[in-house]
Short mmCIF file of C-alpha atoms in Angstrom, two decimals:
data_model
loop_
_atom_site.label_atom_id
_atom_site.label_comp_id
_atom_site.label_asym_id
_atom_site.label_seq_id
_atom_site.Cartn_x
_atom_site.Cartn_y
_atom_site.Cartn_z
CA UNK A 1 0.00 0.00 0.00
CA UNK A 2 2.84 2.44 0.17
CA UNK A 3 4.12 1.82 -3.20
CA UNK A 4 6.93 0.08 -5.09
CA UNK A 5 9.96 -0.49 -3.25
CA UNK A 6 13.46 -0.54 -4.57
CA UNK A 7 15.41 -3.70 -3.08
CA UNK A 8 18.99 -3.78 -3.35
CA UNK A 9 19.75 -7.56 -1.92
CA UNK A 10 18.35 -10.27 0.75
CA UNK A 11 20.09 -11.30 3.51
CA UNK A 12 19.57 -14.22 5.24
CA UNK A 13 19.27 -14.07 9.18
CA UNK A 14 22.65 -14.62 10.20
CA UNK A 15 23.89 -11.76 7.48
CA UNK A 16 24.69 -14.16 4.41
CA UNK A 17 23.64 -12.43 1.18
CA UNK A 18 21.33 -14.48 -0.65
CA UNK A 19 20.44 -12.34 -3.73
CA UNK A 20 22.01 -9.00 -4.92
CA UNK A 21 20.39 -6.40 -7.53
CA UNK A 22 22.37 -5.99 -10.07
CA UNK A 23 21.70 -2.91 -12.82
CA UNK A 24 21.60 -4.42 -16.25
CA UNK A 25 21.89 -2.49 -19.26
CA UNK A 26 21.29 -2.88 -22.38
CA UNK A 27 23.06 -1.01 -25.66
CA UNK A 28 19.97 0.82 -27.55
CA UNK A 29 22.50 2.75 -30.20
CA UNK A 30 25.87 2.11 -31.68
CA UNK A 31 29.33 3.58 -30.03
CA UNK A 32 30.21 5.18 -33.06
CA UNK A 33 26.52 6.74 -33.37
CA UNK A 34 26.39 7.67 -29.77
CA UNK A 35 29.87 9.37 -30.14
CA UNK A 36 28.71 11.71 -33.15
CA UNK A 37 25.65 12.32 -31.84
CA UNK A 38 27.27 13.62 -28.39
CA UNK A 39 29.37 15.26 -30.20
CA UNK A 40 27.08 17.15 -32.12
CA UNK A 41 24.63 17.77 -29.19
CA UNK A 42 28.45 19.84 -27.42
CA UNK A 43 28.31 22.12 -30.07
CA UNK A 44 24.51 23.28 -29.75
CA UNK A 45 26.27 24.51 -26.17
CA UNK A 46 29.85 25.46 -27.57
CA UNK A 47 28.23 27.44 -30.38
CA UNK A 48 24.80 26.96 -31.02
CA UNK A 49 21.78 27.79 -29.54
CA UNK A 50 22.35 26.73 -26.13
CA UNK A 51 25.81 28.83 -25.51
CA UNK A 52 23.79 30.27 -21.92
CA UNK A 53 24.04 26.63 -21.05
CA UNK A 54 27.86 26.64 -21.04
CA UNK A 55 29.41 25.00 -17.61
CA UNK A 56 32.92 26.80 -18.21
CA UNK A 57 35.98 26.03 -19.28
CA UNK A 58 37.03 22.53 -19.57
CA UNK A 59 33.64 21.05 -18.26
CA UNK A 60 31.29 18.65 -20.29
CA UNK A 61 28.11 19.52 -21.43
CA UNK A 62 25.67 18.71 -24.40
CA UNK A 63 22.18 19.42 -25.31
CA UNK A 64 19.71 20.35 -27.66
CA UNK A 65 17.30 23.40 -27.29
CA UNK A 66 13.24 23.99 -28.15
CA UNK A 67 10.98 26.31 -28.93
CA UNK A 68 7.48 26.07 -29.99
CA UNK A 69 5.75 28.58 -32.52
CA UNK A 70 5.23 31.74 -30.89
CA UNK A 71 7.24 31.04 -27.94
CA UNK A 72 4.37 29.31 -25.91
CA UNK A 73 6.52 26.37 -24.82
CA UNK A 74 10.49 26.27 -23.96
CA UNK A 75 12.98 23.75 -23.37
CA UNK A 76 16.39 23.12 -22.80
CA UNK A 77 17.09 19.04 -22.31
CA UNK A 78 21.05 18.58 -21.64
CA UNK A 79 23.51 16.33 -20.26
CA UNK A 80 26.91 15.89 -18.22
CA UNK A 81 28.84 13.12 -17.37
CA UNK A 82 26.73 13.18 -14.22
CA UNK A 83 23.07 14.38 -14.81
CA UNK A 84 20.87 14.50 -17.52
CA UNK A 85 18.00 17.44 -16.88
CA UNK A 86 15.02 19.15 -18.75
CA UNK A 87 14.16 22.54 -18.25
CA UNK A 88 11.05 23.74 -19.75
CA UNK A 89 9.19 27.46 -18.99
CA UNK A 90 5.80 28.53 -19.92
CA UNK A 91 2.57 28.63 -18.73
CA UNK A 92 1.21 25.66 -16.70
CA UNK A 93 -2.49 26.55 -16.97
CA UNK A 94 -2.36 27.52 -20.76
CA UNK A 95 -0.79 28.07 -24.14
CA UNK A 96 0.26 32.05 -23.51
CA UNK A 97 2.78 33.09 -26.16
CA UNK A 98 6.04 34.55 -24.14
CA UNK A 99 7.13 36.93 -26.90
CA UNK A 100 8.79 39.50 -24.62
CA UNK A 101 9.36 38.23 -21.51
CA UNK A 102 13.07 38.01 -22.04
CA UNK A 103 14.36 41.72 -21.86
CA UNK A 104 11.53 42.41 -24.01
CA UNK A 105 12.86 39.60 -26.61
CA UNK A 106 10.91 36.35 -27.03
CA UNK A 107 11.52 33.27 -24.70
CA UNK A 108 13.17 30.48 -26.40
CA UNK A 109 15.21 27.06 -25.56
CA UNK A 110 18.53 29.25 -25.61
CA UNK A 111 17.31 31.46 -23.02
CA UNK A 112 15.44 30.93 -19.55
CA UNK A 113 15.43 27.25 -19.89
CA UNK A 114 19.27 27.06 -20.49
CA UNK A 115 20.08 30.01 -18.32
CA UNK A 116 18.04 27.34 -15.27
CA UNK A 117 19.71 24.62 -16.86
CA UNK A 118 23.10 26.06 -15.85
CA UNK A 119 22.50 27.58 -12.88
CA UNK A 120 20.91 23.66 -11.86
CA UNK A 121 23.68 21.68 -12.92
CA UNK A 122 26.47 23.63 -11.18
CA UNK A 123 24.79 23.88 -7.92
CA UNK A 124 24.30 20.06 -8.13
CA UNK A 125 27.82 19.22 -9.11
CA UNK A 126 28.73 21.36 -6.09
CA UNK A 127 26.50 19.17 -3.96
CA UNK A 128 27.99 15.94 -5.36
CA UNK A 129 31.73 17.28 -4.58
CA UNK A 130 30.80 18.14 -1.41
CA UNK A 131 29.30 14.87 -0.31
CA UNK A 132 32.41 13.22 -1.98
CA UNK A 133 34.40 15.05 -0.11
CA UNK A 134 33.25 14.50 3.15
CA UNK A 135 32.99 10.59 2.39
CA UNK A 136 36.59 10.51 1.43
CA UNK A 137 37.53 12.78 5.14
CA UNK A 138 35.15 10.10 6.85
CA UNK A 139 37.52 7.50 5.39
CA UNK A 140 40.62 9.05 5.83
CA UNK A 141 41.37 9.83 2.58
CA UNK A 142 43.28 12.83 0.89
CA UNK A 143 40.99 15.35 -0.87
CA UNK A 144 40.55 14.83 -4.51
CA UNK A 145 42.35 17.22 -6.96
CA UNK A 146 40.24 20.03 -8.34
CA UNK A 147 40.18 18.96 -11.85
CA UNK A 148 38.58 15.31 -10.59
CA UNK A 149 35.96 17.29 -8.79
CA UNK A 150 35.01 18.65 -12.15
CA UNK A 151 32.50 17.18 -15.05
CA UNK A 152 34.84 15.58 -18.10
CA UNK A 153 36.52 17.52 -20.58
CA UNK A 154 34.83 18.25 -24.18
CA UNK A 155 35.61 15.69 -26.67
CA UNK A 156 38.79 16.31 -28.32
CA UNK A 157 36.63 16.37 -31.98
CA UNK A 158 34.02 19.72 -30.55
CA UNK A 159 36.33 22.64 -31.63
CA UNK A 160 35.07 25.77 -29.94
CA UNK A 161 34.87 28.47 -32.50
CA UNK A 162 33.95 32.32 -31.66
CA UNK A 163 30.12 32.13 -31.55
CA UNK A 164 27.99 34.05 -34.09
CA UNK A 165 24.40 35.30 -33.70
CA UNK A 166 21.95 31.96 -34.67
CA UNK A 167 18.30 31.92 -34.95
CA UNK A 168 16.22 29.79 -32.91
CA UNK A 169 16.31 27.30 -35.37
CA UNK A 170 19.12 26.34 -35.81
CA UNK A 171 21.85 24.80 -33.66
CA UNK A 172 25.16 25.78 -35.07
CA UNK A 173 26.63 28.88 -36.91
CA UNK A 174 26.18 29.33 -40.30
CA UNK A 175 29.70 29.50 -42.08
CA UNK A 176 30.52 32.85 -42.91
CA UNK A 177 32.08 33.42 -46.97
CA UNK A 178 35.72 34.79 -46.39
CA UNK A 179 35.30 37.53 -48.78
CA UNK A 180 37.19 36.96 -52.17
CA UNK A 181 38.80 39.39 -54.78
CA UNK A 182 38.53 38.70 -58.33
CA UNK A 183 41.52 37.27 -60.07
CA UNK A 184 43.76 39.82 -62.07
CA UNK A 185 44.26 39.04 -65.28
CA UNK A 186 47.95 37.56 -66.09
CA UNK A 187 50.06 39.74 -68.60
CA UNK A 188 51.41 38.17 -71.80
CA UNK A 189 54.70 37.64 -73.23
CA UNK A 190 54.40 37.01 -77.48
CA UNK A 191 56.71 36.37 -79.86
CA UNK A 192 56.25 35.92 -83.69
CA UNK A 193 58.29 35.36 -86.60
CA UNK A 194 57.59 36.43 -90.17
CA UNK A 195 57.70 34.77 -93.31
CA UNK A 196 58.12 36.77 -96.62
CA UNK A 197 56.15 35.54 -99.37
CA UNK A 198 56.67 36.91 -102.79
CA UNK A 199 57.29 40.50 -101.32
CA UNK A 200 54.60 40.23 -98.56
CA UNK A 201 55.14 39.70 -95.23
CA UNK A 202 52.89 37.05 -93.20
CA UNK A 203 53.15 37.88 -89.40
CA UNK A 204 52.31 34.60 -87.55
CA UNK A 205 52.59 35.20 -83.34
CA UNK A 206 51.31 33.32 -80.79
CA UNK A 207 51.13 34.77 -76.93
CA UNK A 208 51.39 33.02 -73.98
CA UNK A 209 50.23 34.69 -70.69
CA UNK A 210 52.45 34.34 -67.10
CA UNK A 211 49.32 36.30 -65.32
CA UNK A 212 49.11 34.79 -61.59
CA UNK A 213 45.92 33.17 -61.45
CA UNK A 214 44.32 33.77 -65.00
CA UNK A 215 45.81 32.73 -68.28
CA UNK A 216 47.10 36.05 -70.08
CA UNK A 217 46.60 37.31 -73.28
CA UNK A 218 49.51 37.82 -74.80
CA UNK A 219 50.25 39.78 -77.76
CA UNK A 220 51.62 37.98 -80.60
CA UNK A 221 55.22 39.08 -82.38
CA UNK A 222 55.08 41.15 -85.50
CA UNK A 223 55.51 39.76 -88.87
CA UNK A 224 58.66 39.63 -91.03
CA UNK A 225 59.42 42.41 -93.60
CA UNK A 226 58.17 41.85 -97.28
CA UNK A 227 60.87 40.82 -99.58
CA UNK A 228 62.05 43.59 -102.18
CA UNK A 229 60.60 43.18 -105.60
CA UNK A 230 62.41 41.20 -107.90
#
């Protein structure tokens, strides 16, 4: 009558374990898929969408942000190497559209829900560092170095890169054109020889350009002189 129970093992009277729970798990996706798709989620937070959602420097986090039309629902649903946590922010007893309620801008996935998001998961990994910490000082053990105390790296493939203003919609930054210059054209060096025929001259050059990145057009060489009159 009070509701499920969790049971982690039975013991027999005088303390011998007769049955343990054990946590079995089951693979639902490929490493390899799993890997990319992590790695894709890091850069909705690195870059995309979800940068408010950024733990700090070299701490894990991935995610992927939402936004329904006119801003009546929002979520932010993202992951460390300890937690995985939804945020969502909107109206519990109706569909209001929230299209100014963030500094007069409209709420979406990259906003409240990942500024909560953040704010969530670092007060919880505090929590879970503290509790480790006093476990290890109940067992007489040194303190932990800082950087164990901390979520797990990014993935070595994420590559941070300066972030760039990205609708909603999206969940990385478009890729900005380097702007180009048009090719010069290349300058020709001709030669030609002439062939007198009965008194006339036939001029027959052919130019070949050097021109940096275009061929050039070169200028062929001038004919040979007609032949006197005989």
């Amino acid at each position: 009558e009070d509701g499920p129970v969790g049971i982690e093992s039975v013991k027999a009277a005088d303390g011998k374990v007769l049955a343990k729970n054990r946590i079995q798990s089951t693979p639902v996706l490929q490493r390899k898929l799993a890997d990319e798709t992590v790695s894709i989620m890091t850069t909705v937070i690195s870059q995309g969408t979800g940068r408010r959602a950024a733990l700090g420097p070299g701490q894990f986090a991935a995610g992927k942000t939402g936004t329904t039309e006119n801003s009546g629902d929002a979520w932010f649903v993202g992951f460390s190497d300890r937690l995985t946590v939804a945020v969502w922010v909107g109206y519990a007893d109706m569909l209001k559209p929230m299209l100014t309620e963030f500094a007069g801008q409209p709420v979406e996935g990259g906003t409240f829900p990942a500024l909560i998001w953040h704010d969530f998961m670092v007060a919880a990994t505090n929590i879970v560092n503290g509790r480790r910490a006093k476990e290890r000082a109940r067992k007489g053990l040194p303190p932990l170095p800082e950087s164990d105390q901390q979520t797990s790296p990014v993935p070595a493939t994420v590559v941070p890169t300066k972030p760039s203003p990205v609708p909603e919609g999206g969940d990385t930054a478009p890729a900005v054109p380097e702007a180009t210059s048009p090719p010069a054209n290349g300058t020709g060096a001709g030669s030609g020889s002439g062939t007198p025929t009965n008194g006339t001259g036939s001029p027959s050059g052919n130019g070949n350009g050097n021109g940096p990145t275009t061929p050039g057009a070169g200028s062929g060489g001038a004919g040979g002189t007609s032949a006197p009159e005989g």
